[in-house]
Coordinates of C-alpha atoms in Angstrom, one line a residue:
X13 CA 0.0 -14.4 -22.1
X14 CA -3.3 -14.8 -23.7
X15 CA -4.9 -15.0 -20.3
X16 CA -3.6 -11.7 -19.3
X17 CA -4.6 -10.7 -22.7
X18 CA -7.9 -11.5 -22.1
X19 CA -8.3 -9.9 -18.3
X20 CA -6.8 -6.5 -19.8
X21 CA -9.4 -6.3 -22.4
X22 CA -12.3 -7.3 -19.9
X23 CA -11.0 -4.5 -17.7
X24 CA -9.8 -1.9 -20.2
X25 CA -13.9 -2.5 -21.4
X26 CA -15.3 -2.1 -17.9
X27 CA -12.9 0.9 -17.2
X28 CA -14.4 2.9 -20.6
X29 CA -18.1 1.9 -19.3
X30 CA -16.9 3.4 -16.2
X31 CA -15.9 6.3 -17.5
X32 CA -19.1 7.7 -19.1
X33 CA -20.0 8.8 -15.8
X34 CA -16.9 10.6 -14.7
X35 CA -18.2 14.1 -15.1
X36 CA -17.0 16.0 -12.5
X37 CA -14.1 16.2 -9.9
X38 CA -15.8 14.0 -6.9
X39 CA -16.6 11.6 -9.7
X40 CA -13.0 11.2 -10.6
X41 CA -11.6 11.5 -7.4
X42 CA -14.0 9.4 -5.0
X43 CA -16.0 7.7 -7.7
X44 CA -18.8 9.7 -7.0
X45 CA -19.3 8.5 -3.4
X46 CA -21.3 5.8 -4.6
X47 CA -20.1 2.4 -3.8
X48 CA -21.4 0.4 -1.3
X49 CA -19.5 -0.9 2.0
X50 CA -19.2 -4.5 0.6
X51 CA -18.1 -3.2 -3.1
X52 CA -15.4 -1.1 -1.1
X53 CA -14.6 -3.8 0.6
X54 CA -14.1 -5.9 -1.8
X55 CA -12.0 -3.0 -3.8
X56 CA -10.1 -2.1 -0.8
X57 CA -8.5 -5.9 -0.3
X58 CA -7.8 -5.6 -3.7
X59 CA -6.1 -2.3 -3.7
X60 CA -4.3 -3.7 -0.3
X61 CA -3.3 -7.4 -1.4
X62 CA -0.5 -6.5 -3.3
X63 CA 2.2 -7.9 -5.5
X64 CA 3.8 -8.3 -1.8
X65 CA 1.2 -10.0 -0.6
X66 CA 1.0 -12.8 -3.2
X67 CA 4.3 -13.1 -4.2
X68 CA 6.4 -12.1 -1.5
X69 CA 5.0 -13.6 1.6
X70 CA 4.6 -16.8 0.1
X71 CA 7.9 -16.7 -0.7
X72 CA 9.2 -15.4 2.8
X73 CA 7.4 -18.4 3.9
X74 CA 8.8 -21.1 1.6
X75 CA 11.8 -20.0 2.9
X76 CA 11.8 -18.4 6.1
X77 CA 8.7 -20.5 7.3
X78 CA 7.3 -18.7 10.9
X79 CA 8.9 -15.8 10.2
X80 CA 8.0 -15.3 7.0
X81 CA 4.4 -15.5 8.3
X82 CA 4.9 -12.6 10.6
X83 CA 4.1 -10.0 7.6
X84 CA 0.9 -11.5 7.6
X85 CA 0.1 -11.3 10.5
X86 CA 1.1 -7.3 10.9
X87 CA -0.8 -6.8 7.6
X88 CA -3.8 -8.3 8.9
X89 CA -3.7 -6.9 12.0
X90 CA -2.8 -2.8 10.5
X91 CA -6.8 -3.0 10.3
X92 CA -7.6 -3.0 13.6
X93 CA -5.9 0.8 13.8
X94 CA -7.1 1.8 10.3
X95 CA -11.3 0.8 11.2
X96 CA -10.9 1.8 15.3
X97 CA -8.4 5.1 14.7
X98 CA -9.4 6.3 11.6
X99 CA -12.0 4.9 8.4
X100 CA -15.2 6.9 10.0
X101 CA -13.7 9.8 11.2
X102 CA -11.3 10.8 7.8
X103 CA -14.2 9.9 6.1
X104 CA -16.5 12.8 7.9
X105 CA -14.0 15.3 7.7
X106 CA -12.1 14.6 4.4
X107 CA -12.9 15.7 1.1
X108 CA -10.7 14.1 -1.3
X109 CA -7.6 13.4 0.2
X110 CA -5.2 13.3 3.1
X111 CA -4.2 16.7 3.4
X112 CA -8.3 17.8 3.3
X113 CA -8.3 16.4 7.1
X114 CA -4.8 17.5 8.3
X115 CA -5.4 21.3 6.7
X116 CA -9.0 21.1 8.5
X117 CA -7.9 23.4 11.2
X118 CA -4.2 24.1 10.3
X119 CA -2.9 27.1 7.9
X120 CA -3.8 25.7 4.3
X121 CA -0.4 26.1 2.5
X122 CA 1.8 24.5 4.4
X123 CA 0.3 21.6 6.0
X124 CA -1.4 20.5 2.2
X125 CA 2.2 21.2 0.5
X126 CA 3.9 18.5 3.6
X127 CA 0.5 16.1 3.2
X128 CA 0.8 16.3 -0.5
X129 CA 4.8 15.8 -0.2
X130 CA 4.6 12.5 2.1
X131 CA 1.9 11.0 0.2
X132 CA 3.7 11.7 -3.4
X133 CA 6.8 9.4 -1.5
X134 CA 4.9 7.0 -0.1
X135 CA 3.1 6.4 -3.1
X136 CA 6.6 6.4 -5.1
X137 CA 8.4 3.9 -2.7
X138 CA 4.9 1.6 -3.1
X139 CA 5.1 1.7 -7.0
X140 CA 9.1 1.1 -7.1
X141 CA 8.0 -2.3 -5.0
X142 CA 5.1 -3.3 -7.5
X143 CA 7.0 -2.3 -10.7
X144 CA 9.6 -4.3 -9.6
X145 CA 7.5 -7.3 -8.6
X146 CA 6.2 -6.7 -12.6
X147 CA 9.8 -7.2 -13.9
X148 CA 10.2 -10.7 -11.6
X149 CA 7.2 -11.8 -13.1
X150 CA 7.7 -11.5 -16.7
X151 CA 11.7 -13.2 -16.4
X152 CA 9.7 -16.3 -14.8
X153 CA 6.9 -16.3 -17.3
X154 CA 8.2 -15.8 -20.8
X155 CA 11.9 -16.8 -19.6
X156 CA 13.0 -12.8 -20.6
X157 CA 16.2 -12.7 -18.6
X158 CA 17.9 -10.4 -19.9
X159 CA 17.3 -6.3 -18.4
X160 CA 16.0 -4.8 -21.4
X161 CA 13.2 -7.4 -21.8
X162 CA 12.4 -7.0 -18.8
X163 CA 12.4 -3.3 -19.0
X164 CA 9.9 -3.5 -21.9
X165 CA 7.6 -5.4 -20.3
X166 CA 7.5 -3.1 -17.3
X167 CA 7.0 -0.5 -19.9
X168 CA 4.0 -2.2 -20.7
X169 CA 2.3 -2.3 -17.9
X170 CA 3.2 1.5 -16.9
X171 CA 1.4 2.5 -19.8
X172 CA -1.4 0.4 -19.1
X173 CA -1.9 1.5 -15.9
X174 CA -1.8 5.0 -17.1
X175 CA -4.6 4.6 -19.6
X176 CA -6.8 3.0 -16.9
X177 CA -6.0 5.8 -14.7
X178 CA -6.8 9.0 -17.5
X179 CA -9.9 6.8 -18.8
X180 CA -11.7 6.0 -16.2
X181 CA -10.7 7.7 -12.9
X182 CA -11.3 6.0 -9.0
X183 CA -14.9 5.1 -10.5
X184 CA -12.4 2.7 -13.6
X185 CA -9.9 1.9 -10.9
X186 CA -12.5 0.5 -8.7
X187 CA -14.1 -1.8 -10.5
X188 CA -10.4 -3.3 -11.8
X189 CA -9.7 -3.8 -8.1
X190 CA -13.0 -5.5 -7.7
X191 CA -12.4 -7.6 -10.5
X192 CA -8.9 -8.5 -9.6
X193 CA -9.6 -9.2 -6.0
X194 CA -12.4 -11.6 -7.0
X195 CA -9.7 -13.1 -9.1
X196 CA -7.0 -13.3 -6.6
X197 CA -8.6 -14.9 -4.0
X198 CA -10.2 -17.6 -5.9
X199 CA -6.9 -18.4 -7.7
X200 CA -5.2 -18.5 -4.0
X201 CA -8.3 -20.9 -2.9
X202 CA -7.5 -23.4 -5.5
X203 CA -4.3 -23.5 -5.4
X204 CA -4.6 -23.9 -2.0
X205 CA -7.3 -26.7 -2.0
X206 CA -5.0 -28.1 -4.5
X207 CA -2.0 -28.5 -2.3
X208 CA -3.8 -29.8 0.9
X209 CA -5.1 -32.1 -1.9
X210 CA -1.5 -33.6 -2.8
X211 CA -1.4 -34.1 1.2
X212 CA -4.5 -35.7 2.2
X213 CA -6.2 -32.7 3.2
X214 CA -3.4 -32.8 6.4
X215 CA -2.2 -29.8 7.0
X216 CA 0.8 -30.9 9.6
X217 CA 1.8 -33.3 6.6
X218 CA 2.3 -30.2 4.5
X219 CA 4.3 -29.1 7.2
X220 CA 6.2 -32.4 7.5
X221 CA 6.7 -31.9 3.4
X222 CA 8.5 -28.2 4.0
X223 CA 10.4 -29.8 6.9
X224 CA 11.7 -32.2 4.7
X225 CA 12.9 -30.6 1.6
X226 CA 14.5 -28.2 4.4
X227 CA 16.0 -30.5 6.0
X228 CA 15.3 -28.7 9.2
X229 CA 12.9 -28.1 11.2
X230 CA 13.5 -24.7 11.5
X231 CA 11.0 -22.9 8.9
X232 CA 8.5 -24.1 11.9
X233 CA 10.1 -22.3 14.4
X234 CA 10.4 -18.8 15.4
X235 CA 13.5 -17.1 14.4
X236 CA 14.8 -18.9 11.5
X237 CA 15.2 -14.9 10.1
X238 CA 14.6 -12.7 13.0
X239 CA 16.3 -14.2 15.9
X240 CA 19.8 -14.8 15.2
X241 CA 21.6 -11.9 16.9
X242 CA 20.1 -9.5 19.2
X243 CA 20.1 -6.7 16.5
X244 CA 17.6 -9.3 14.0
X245 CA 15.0 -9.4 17.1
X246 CA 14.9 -5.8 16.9
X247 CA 14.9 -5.5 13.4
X248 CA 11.6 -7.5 13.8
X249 CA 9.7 -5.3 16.3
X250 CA 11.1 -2.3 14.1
X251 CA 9.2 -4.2 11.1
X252 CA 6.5 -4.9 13.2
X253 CA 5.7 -1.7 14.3
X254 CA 5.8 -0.2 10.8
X255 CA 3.3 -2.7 9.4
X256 CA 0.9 -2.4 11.9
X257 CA 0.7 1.0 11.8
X258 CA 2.0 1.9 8.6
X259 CA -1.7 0.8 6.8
X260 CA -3.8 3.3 8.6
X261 CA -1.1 5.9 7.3
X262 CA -1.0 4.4 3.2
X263 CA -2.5 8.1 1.4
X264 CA -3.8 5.1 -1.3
X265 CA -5.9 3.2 1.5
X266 CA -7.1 6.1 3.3
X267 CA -8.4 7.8 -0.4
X268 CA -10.8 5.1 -0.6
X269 CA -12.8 5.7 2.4
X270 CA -14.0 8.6 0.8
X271 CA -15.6 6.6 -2.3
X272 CA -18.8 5.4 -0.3
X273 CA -21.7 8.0 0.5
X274 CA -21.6 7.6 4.5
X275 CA -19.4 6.7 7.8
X276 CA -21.4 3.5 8.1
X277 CA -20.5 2.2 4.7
X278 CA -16.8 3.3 5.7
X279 CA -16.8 1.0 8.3
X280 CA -18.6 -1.7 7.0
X281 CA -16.2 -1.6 3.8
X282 CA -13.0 -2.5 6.6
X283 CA -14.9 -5.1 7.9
X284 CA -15.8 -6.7 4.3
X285 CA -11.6 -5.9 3.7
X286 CA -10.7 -7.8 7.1
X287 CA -12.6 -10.6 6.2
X288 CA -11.2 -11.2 2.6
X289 CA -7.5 -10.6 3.6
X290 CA -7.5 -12.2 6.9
X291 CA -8.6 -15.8 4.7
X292 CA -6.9 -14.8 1.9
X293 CA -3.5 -14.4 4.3
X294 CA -4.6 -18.0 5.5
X295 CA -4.0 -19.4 2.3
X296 CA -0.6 -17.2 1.8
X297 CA 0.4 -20.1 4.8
X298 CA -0.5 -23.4 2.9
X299 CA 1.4 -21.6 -0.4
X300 CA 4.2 -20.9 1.5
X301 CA 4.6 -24.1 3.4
X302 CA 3.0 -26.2 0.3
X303 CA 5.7 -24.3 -2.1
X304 CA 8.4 -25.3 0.4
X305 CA 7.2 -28.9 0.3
X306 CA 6.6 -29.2 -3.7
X307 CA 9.0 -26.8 -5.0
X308 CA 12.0 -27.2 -2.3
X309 CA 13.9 -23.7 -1.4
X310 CA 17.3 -24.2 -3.3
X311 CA 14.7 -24.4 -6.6
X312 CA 13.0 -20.9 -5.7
X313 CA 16.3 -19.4 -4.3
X314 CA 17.7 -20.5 -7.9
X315 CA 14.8 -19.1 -9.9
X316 CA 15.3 -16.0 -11.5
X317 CA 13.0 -13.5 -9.0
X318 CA 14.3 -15.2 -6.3
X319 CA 11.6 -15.3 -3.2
X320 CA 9.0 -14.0 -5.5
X321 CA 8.9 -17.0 -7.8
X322 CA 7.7 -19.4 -5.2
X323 CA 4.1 -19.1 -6.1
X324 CA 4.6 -19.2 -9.7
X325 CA 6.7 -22.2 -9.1
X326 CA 4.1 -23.5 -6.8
X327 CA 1.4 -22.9 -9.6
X328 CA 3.4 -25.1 -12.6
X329 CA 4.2 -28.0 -10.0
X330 CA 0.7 -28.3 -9.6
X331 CA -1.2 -27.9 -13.2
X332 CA 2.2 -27.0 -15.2
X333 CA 1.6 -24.2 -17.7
X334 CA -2.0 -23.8 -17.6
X335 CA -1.7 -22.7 -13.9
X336 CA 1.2 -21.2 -14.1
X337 CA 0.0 -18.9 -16.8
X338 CA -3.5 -18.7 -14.8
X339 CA -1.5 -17.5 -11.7
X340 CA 1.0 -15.4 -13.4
X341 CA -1.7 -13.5 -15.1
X342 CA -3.6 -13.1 -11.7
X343 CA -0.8 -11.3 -10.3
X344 CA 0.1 -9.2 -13.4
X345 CA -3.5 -8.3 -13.0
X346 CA -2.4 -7.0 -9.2
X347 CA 0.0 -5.6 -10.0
X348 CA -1.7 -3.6 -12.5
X349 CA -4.7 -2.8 -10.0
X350 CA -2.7 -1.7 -7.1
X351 CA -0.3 0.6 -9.7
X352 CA -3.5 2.6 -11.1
X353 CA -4.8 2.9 -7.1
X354 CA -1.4 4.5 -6.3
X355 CA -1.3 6.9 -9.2
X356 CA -4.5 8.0 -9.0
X357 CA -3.9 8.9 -5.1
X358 CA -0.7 10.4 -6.3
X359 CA -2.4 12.2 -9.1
X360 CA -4.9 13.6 -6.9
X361 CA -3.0 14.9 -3.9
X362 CA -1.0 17.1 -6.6
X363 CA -3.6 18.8 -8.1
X364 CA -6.1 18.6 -5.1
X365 CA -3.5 19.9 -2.6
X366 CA -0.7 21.1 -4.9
X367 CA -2.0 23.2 -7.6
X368 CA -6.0 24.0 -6.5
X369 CA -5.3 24.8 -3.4
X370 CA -1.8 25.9 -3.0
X371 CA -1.2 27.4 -7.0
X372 CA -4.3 28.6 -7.0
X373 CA -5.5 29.3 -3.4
X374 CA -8.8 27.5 -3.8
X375 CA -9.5 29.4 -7.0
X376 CA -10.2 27.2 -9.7
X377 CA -13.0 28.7 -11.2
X378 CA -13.4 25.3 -13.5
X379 CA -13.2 22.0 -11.7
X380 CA -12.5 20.2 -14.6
X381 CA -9.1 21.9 -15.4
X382 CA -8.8 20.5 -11.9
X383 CA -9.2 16.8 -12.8
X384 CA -7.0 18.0 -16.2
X385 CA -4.0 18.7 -14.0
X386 CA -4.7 15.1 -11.9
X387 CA -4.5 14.0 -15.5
X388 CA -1.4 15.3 -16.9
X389 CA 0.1 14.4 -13.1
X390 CA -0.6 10.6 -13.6
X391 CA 0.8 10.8 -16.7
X392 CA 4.6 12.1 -15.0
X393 CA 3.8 9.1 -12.3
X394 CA 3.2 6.6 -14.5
X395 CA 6.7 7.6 -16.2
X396 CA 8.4 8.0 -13.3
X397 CA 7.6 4.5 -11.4
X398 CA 8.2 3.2 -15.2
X399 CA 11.9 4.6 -14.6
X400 CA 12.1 3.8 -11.2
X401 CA 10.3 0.0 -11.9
X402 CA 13.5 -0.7 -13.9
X403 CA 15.6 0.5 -11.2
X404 CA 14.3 -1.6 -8.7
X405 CA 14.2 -4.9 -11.1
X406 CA 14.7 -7.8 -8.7
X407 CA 14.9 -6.4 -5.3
X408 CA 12.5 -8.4 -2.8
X409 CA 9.1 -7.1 -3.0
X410 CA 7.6 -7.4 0.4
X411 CA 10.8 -5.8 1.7
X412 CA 10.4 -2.2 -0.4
X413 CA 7.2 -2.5 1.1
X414 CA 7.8 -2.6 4.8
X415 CA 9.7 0.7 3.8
X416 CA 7.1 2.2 2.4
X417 CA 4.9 1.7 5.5
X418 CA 7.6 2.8 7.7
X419 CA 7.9 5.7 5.8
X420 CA 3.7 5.9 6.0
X421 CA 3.5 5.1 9.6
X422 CA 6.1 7.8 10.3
X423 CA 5.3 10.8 8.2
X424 CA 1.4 10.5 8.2
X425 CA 0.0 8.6 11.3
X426 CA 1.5 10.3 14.2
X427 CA -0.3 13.7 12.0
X428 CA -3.9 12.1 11.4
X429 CA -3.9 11.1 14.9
X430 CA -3.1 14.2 16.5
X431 CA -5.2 16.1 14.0
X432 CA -8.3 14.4 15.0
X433 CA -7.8 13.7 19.1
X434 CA -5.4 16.5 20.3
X435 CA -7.2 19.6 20.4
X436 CA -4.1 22.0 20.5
X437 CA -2.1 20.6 17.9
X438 CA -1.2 23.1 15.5
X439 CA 0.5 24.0 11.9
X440 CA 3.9 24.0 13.6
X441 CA 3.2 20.5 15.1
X442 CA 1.5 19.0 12.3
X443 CA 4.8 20.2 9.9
X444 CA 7.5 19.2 12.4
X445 CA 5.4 15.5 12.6
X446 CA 5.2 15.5 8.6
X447 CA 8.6 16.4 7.4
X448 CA 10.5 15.0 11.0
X449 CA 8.9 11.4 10.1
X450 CA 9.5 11.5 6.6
X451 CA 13.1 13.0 6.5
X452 CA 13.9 10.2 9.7
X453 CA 12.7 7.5 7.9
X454 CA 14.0 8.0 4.6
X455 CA 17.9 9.3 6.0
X456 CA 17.4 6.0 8.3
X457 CA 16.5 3.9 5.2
X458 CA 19.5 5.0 3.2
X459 CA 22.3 4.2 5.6
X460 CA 20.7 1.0 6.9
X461 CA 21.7 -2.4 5.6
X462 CA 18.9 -2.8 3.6
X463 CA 20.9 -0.1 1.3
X464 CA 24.6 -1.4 1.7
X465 CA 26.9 -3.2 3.4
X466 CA 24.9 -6.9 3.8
X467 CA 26.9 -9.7 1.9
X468 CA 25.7 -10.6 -1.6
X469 CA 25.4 -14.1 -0.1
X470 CA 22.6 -13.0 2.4
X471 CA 18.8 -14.1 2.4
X472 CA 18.2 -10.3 1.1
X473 CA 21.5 -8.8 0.2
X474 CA 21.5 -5.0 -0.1
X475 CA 20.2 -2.8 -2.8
X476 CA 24.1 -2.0 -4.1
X477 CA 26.4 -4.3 -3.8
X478 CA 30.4 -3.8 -3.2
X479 CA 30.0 -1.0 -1.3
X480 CA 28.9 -0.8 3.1
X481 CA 28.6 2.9 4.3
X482 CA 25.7 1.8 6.6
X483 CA 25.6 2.9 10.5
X484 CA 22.4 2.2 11.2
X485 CA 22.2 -1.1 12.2
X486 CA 18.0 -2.1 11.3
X487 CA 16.9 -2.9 8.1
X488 CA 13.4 -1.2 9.1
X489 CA 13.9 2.4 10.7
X490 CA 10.1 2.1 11.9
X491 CA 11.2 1.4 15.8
X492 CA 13.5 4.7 15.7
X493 CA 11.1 7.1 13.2
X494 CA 7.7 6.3 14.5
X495 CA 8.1 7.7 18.1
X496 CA 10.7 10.4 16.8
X497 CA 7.7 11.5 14.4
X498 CA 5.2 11.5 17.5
X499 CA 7.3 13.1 19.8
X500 CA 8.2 15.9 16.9
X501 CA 4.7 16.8 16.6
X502 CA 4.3 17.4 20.0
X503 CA 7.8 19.6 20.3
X504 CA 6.4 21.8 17.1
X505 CA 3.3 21.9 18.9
X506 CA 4.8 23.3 22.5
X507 CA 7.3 25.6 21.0
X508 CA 5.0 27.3 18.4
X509 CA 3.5 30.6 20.0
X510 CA 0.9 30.4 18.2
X511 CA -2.7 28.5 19.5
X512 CA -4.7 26.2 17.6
X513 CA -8.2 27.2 16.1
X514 CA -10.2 26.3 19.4
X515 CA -13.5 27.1 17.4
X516 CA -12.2 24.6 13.9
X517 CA -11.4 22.1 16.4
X518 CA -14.7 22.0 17.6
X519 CA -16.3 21.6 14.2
X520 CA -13.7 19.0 13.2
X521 CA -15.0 17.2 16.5
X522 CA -18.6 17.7 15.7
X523 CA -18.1 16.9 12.0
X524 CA -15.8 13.7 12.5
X525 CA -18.3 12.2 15.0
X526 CA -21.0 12.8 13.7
X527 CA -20.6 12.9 10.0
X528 CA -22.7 16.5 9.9
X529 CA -21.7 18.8 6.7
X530 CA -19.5 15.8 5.5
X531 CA -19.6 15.3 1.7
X532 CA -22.2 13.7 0.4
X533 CA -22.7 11.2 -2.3
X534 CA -23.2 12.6 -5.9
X535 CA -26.3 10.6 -7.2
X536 CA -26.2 10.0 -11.2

């Protein structure tokens, strides 16, 4: 605890330095546009490696092995779509936030009341999954098992998070995910130099080490999760598809394009980010495997946050309570980082979207009652994700995840692609995509088996147990939503009579290409 102590003061200092500067509303927004691609980068794969990340994939892979894999690989490959489809060209045409570029060339009102909608969900179903991660954490560390422990603790780091977010703004937020990704990585390196350590620097003899506290050779094959039935090897194209292109759809990724002063920097910021998660999602493999080997699944699936606790497991086999506490305190820490990068987006899209521009109709006289309202908004965030963190207490992280990019990759994609290529896509489209894909994916979510109806027994039983009114057979409603949410936004388009702004598409064109009139950087 007093190493967690330590990196929330370090921050919480960094965060009020940070915050001398936040004078106006692009300051606290987009950090003044003034970080470079590499420092974006570098803040970027630390707003992106989440609790899931960490703690969940290494656990899918301690006990899934290949399969549990597979959500690195979708995560690491969602980049490809974000830096070709969209970084450069939301960052010419954007202001602050998602629904700047879909309300470009679309009646105002509605399209920024559906952008500001989808992003406040996504952003909810993100937080449940790293408030929940918070409450895994804690029962492992200081041995808290019973609820109302946990629920302090979670507590804890709600308010946390909300005083980094009032303090300091994207410029405070920034600089905590710098800090933490710097911390993440170097804590997974070790751990992971450690392990191939214990094995001779042999890599198939960590391997051989999983197989045989398995005792099967299955966590190296394919399909030890997703290929049982016909219905599982769906389920894993359905996950699949929402991970890929759920990233380039996450309102919380997409803000931060906007906190470097040019396009260039945009890009260059994904390729610093692909970089660090691609290694960092190499070492999430000897974890895994090395946590199957020295841990052994029946002790994670015994532990109290289940798949979650393999690195932490992993971490005390290896240095005891040092690392343990070293580790735990690194993901606290990302936890923490990734929560204030979600409320601030949250935060922003109300008052940006919501109350300036649909309250007010682009009125505010005074920008700063502006940044007031973003304010008092992260506030009711940070309360609700606190609620809804307790909620959630030990479901599997990287699992509420996956739903939150399916919900992503269904309400906002199919919109920000169409917005920027198709040239008569209208307000009727861009509403039909928005709500169609949101509404789809969320009705799909609730009777799948994720909700109800798995066993208790299962790898990942359902959210509420004892009860089955599921008729959707996937766990992941991404294969179903995403096209639905594609094809609705062309339907709206077709049946709407009326056009689309020939002469605002052009500008968008001109503007997204070529970066001219896009916001500039606010030099201090």
């Amino acid at each position: 605890m007093a190493i967690f102590g330590v990196f929330v003061a370090i921050t919480l200092v960094v965060v009020f330095r940070a915050s001398r500067n936040t004078k106006t509303a692009a300051d606290y927004y987009a950090g003044g546009r003034s970080f470079t691609g590499p420092q974006n980068g570098v803040a970027i794969s630390g707003d992106y490696l989440s609790a899931a990340s960490f703690l969940g994939i290494a656990g899918a892979i301690a006990l899934n092995g290949y399969d549990g894999f597979l959500y690195s690989i979708g995560f690491l490959v969602a980049w490809l779509v974000a830096l070709l489809l969209v970084a450069e060209l939301l960052r010419n045409t954007g202001k602050y936030t998602m629904g700047d570029v879909l309300a470009f060339r679309m009646r105002q009102r509605p399209v920024r009341a559906a952008a500001a909608t989808s992003t406040l969900v996504v952003s909810f179903f993100y937080l449940l999954a790293q408030m929940a991660g918070a409450g895994g954490l804690v029962a492992l560390l200081l041995g808290i098992t019973s609820k109302t422990g946990q629920a302090v603790v979670i507590t804890l780091v709600g308010v946390i998070m909300i005083v980094y977010v009032l303090v300091g703004g994207m410029k405070g937020t920034t600089w905590v995910q710098i800090i933490k990704a710097a911390l993440l990585i170097t804590g997974a390196l070790a751990m992971s130099i450690w392990v191939l350590a214990k094995f001779g620097f042999n890599f198939s003899a960590v391997l051989g080490g999983a197989v045989d506290a398995a005792n099967t050779e299955a966590v190296l094959n394919p399909g030890a999760q997703y290929g049982k039935t016909e219905t599982s090897k769906l389920d894993f194209v359905s996950l699949g598809l929402a991970l890929v292109l759920g990233t380039a759809g996450l309102p919380h990724i997409l803000m931060r394009f906007y906190t470097v002063p040019t396009a260039k920097e945009a890009r260059r910021s994904v390729v610093w980010a692909i970089w660090l998660i691609g290694i960092f999602y190499l070492f999430t493999l000897v974890l895994g495997y090395g946590a199957g080997a020295l841990v052994g699944p029946e002790a994670i699936k015994a532990a109290p946050g289940k798949a979650n606790s393999a690195a932490p497991l992993l971490a005390e086999a290896l240095g005891g309570p040092v690392l343990l506490g070293l580790i735990a305190a690194v993901a606290f820490a990302t936890i923490l980082a990734v929560v204030a990068g979600l409320t601030i987006t949250a935060s922003a899209s109300f008052a940006h979207d919501i109350y300036a521009n649909i309250i007010k109709k682009g009125q505010v006289d005074d920008k700063a009652q502006e940044v007031r309202v973003a304010r008092i908004t992260a506030v009711v965030i940070g309360a609700v994700a606190i609620v809804g963190g307790i909620v959630a207490n030990g479901q599997n992280i990287a699992f509420l995840v996956a739903l939150a990019f399916a919900v992503a990759a269904s309400a906002n994609l199919p919109t920000i692609v169409y917005s920027l290529f198709w040239k008569r896509f209208n307000t009727s489209g861009a509403l039909w995509s928005i709500y169609g894909g949101l509404i789809s994916s969320i009705v799909l979510i609730v009777f799948s088996p994720a909700v109800s109806g798995k066993p208790a027994t299962a790898a990942t039983p359902s959210m509420i147990k004892g009860v089955d009114f599921h008729w959707f057979p996937l766990e992941n409603p991404g294969l179903v939503s995403i096209p639905l949410a594609f094809f609705l936004g062309w339907f709206g388009t077709v049946i709407s009579k009326r056009g689309a702004d020939a002469a605002k598409y052009a500008e968008m064109e001109v503007r997204a290409l070529t970066g001219a009139h896009a916001e500039k950087a606010t030099a201090h």
